[in-house]
XYZ file of C-alpha atoms in Angstrom:
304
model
C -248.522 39.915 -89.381
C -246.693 40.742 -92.395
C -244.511 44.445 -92.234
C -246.627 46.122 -94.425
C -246.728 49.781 -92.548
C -250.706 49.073 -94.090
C -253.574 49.063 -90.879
C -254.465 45.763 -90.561
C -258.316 46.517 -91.169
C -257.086 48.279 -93.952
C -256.180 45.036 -95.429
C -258.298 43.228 -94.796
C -261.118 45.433 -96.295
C -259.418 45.105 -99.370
C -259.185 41.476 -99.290
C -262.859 41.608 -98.543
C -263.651 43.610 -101.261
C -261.481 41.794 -103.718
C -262.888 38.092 -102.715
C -266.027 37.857 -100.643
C -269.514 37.115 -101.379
C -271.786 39.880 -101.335
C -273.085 38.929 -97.874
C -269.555 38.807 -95.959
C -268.907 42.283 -98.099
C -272.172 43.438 -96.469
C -271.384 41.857 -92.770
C -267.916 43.735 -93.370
C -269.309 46.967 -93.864
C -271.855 47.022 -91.157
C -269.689 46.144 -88.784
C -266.444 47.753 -89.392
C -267.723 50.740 -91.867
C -270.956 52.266 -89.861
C -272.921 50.377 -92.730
C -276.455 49.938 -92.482
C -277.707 46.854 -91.127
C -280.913 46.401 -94.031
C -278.223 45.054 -97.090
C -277.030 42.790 -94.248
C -280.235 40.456 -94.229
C -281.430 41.449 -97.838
C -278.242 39.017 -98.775
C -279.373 37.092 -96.648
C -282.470 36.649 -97.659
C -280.896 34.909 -100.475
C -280.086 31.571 -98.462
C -283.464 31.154 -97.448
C -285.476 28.567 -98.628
C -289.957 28.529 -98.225
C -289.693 25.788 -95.709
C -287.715 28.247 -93.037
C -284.152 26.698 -93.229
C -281.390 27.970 -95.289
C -279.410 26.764 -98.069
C -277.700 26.874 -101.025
C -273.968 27.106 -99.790
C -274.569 29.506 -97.028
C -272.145 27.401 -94.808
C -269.298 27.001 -97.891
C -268.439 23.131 -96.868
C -272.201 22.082 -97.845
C -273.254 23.037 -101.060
C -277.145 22.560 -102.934
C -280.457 23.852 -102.404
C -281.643 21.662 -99.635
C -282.290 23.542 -96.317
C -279.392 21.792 -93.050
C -279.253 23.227 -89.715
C -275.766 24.686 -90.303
C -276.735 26.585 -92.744
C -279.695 27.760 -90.211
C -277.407 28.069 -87.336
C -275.079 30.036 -89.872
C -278.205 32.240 -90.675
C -279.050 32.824 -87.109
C -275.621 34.193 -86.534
C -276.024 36.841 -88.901
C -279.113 37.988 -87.757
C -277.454 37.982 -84.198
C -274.721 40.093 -85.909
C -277.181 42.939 -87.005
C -279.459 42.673 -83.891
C -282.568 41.288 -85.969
C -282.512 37.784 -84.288
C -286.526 38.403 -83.263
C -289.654 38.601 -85.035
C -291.417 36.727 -87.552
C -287.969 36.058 -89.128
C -287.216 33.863 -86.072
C -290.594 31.981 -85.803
C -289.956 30.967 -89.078
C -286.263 29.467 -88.181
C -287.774 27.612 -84.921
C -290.931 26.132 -87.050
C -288.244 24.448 -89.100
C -285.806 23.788 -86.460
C -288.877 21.708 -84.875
C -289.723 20.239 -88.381
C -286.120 18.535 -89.041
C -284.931 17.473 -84.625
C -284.726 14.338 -83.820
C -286.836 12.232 -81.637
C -284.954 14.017 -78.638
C -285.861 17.114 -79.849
C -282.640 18.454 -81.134
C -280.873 19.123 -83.959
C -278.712 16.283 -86.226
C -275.085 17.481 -88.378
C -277.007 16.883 -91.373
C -279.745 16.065 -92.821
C -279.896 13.063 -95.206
C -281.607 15.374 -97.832
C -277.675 16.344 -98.981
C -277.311 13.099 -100.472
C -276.831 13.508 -103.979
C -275.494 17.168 -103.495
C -271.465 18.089 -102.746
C -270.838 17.928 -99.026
C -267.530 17.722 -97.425
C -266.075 14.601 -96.295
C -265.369 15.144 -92.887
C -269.361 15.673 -92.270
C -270.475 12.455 -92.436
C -274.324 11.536 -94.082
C -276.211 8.794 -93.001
C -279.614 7.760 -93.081
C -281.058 8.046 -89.490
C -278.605 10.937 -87.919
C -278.124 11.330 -84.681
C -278.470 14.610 -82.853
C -275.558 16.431 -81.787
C -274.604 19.068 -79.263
C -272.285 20.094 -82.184
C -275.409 21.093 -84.212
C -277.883 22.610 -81.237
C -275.892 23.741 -78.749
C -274.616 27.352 -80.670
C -278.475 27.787 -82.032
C -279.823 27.222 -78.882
C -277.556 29.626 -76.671
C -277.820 32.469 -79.643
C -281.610 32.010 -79.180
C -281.781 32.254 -75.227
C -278.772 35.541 -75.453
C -281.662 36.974 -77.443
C -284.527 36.122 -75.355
C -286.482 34.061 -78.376
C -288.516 32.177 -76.702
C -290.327 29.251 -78.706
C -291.969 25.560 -77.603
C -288.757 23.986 -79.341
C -286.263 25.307 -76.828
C -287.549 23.298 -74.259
C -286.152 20.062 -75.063
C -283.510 21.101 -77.195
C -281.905 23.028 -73.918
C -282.624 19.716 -72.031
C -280.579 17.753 -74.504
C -277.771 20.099 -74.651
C -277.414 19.767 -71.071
C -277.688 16.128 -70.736
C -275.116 16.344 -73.434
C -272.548 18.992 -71.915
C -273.068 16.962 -68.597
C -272.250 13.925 -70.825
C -268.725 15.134 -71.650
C -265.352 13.410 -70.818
C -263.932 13.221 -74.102
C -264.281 15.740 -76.567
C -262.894 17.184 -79.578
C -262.462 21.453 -80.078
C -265.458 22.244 -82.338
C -267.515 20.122 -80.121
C -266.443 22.326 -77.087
C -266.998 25.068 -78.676
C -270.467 24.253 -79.484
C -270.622 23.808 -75.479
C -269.620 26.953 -74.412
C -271.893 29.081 -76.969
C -275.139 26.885 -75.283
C -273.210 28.078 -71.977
C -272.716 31.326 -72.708
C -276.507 32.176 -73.530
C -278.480 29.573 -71.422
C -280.386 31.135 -68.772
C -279.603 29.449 -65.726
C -275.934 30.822 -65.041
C -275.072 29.301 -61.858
C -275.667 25.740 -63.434
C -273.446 27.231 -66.874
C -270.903 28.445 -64.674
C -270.419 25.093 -62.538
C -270.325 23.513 -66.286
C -267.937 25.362 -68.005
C -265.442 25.214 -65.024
C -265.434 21.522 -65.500
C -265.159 22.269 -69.266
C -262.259 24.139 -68.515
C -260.531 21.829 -66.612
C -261.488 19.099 -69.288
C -260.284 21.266 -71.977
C -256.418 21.657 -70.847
C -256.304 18.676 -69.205
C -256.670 17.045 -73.159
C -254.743 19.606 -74.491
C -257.508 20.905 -76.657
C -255.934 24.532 -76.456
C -252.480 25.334 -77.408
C -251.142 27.378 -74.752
C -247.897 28.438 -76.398
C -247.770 29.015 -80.201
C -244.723 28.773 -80.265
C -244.753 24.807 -79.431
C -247.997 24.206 -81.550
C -246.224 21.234 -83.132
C -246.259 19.338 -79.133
C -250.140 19.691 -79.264
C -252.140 16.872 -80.924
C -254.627 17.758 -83.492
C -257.967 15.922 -82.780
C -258.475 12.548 -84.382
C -259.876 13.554 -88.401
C -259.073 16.913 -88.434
C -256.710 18.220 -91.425
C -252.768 18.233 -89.687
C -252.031 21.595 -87.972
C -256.168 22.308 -87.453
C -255.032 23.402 -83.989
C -257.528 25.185 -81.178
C -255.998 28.549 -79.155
C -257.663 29.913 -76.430
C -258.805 32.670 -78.768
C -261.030 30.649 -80.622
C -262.934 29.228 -76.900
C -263.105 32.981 -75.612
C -264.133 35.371 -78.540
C -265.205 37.808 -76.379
C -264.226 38.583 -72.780
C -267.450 38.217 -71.470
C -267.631 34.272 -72.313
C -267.364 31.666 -69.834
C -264.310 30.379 -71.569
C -262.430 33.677 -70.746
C -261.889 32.354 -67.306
C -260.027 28.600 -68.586
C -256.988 30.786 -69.511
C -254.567 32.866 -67.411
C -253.710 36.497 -68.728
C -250.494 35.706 -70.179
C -252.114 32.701 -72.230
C -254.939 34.984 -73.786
C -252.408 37.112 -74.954
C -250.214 34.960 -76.573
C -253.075 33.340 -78.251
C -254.405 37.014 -79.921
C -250.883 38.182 -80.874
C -250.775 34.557 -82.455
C -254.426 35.816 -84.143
C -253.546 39.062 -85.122
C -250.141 37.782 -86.635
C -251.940 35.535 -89.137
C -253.348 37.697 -91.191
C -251.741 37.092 -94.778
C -250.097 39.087 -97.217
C -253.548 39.854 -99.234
C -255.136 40.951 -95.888
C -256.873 37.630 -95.118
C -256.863 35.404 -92.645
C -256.254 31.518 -93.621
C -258.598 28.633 -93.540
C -256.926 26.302 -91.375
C -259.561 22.984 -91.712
C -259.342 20.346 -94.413
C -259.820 22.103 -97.799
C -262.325 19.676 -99.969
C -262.969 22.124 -102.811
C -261.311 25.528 -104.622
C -265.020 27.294 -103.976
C -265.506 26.083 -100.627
C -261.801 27.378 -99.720
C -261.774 30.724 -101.139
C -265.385 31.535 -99.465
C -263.890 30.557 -96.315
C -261.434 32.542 -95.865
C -264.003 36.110 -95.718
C -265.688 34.090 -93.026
C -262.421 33.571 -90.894
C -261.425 37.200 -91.347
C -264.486 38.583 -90.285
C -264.385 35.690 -87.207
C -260.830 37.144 -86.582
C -261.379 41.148 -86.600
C -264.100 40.814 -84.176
C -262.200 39.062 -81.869
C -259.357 41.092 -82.034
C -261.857 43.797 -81.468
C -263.397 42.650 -78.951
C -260.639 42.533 -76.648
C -259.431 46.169 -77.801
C -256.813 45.312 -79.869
C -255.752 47.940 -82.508
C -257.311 47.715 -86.183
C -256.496 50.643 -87.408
């Protein structure tokens, strides 16, 4: 972190301030400022679209009106956020969620609606989509952590654990979706027997850098942008997850003073994925700040 004598939530709440969309400048002050939760999902509100799903650039790297599960997932997560992830609100995610799965009952990357709107490159579209662990598994554990419970849960938990059991090669994001189905699904003892083999899977590919200070010896995952590396930090956002126990104590800390030593000279954290688009870069960045002072609070360390 730059030697600014400046709190480093003091920077970054000017960053915020100076570049984020309403809703991150919203999410920011609710959760760092005592803000009330209400502006939180009025901006919100904004994304959503009559059939249920969200839209409209919600999640920056897919832009248009057309309603995608990220942008749903993405929606869920706020609500999660503010403790609103109940209700009528949520009925109306889960009708669509069951609208738009796959024969498996799951949820694809994207739907084949975004053709003809900007998407990034690295998500591919196709006709006939497969679904994807990627896509279901982080919806479906945020729904279980909250106790939703709705008919489409049934098989989408049964394919995210065919597809967790499924694993032997993966790629970070992909483990990551793993691990947030993990961390919410209700049968622990079967989560827990997972995500120790996940763990073992996870440094035994090197999907973690365990040193910063040798990134450059870990690979980067086939098709993501050079240098998109994975620290343990970004497994283990909280110390309650599963993923807390892959890493030793000395590893976790390495990986948050890595975190916490990011933060730019503006007070923002960097995007470090393949940057497509000016817009889609600059309304990423609010998103990884927010993603980093949450984890750096989580685990206690000093904000200001």
């Amino acid at each position: 972190m730059a030697g600014t004598g400046v709190d480093p939530l003091v920077r970054a709440e000017h960053f915020i301030w100076l570049t984020a969309r309403v809703l991150e400048q919203r999410r920011f002050a609710h959760r760092f400022l005592d803000g009330d939760p209400d502006p939180v999902e009025t901006a919100l509100t904004a994304y959503r679209n009559e059939d249920g799903g969200y839209a409209h650039a919600l999640e920056p790297d897919l832009r248009g009106p057309v309603s995608q599960p990220l942008h749903t997932a993405h929606a869920l997560s706020v609500l999660d956020s503010i403790g609103r992830c109940e209700g009528l609100r949520v009925e109306r995610i889960c009708r669509y969620l069951s609208d738009v799965s796959t024969k498996e009952g799951a949820l694809p990357a994207l739907l084949p609606l975004q053709r003809g709107y900007p998407a990034a490159p690295f998500v591919p579209l196709v006709d006939d989509p497969p679904a994807e662990l990627l896509a279901t598994g982080p919806i479906v554990g945020l729904l279980h952590r909250n106790e939703v419970w709705h008919a489409w849960l049934f098989r989408a938990t049964d394919f995210c654990w065919s597809a967790v059991d499924a694993l032997e090669q993966s790629h970070p994001y992909e483990i990551e979706a793993a691990i947030a189905f993990l961390d919410g699904v209700p049968d622990r003892t079967r989560a827990e027997r997972a995500a120790d083999r996940l763990g073992r899977l996870v440094r035994g590919q090197r999907l973690a850098v365990l040193d910063p200070a040798r990134r450059a010896e870990y690979p980067v995952a086939p098709g993501y942008a050079p240098g998109e590396h994975h620290f343990p930090h970004d497994y283990a956002r909280t110390p309650g997850s599963l993923a807390r126990r892959w890493f030793t104590d000395g590893e976790l800390e390495r990986s948050l003073d890595h975190l916490a030593a990011e933060q730019q000279e503006d007070g923002g954290w960097p995007v470090n994925w393949r940057q497509w688009a000016p817009g889609t870069a600059l309304e990423g960045r609010p998103l990884v700040t927010l993603r980093a002072l949450e984890t750096l609070r989580s685990y206690g360390r000093p904000l200001g």
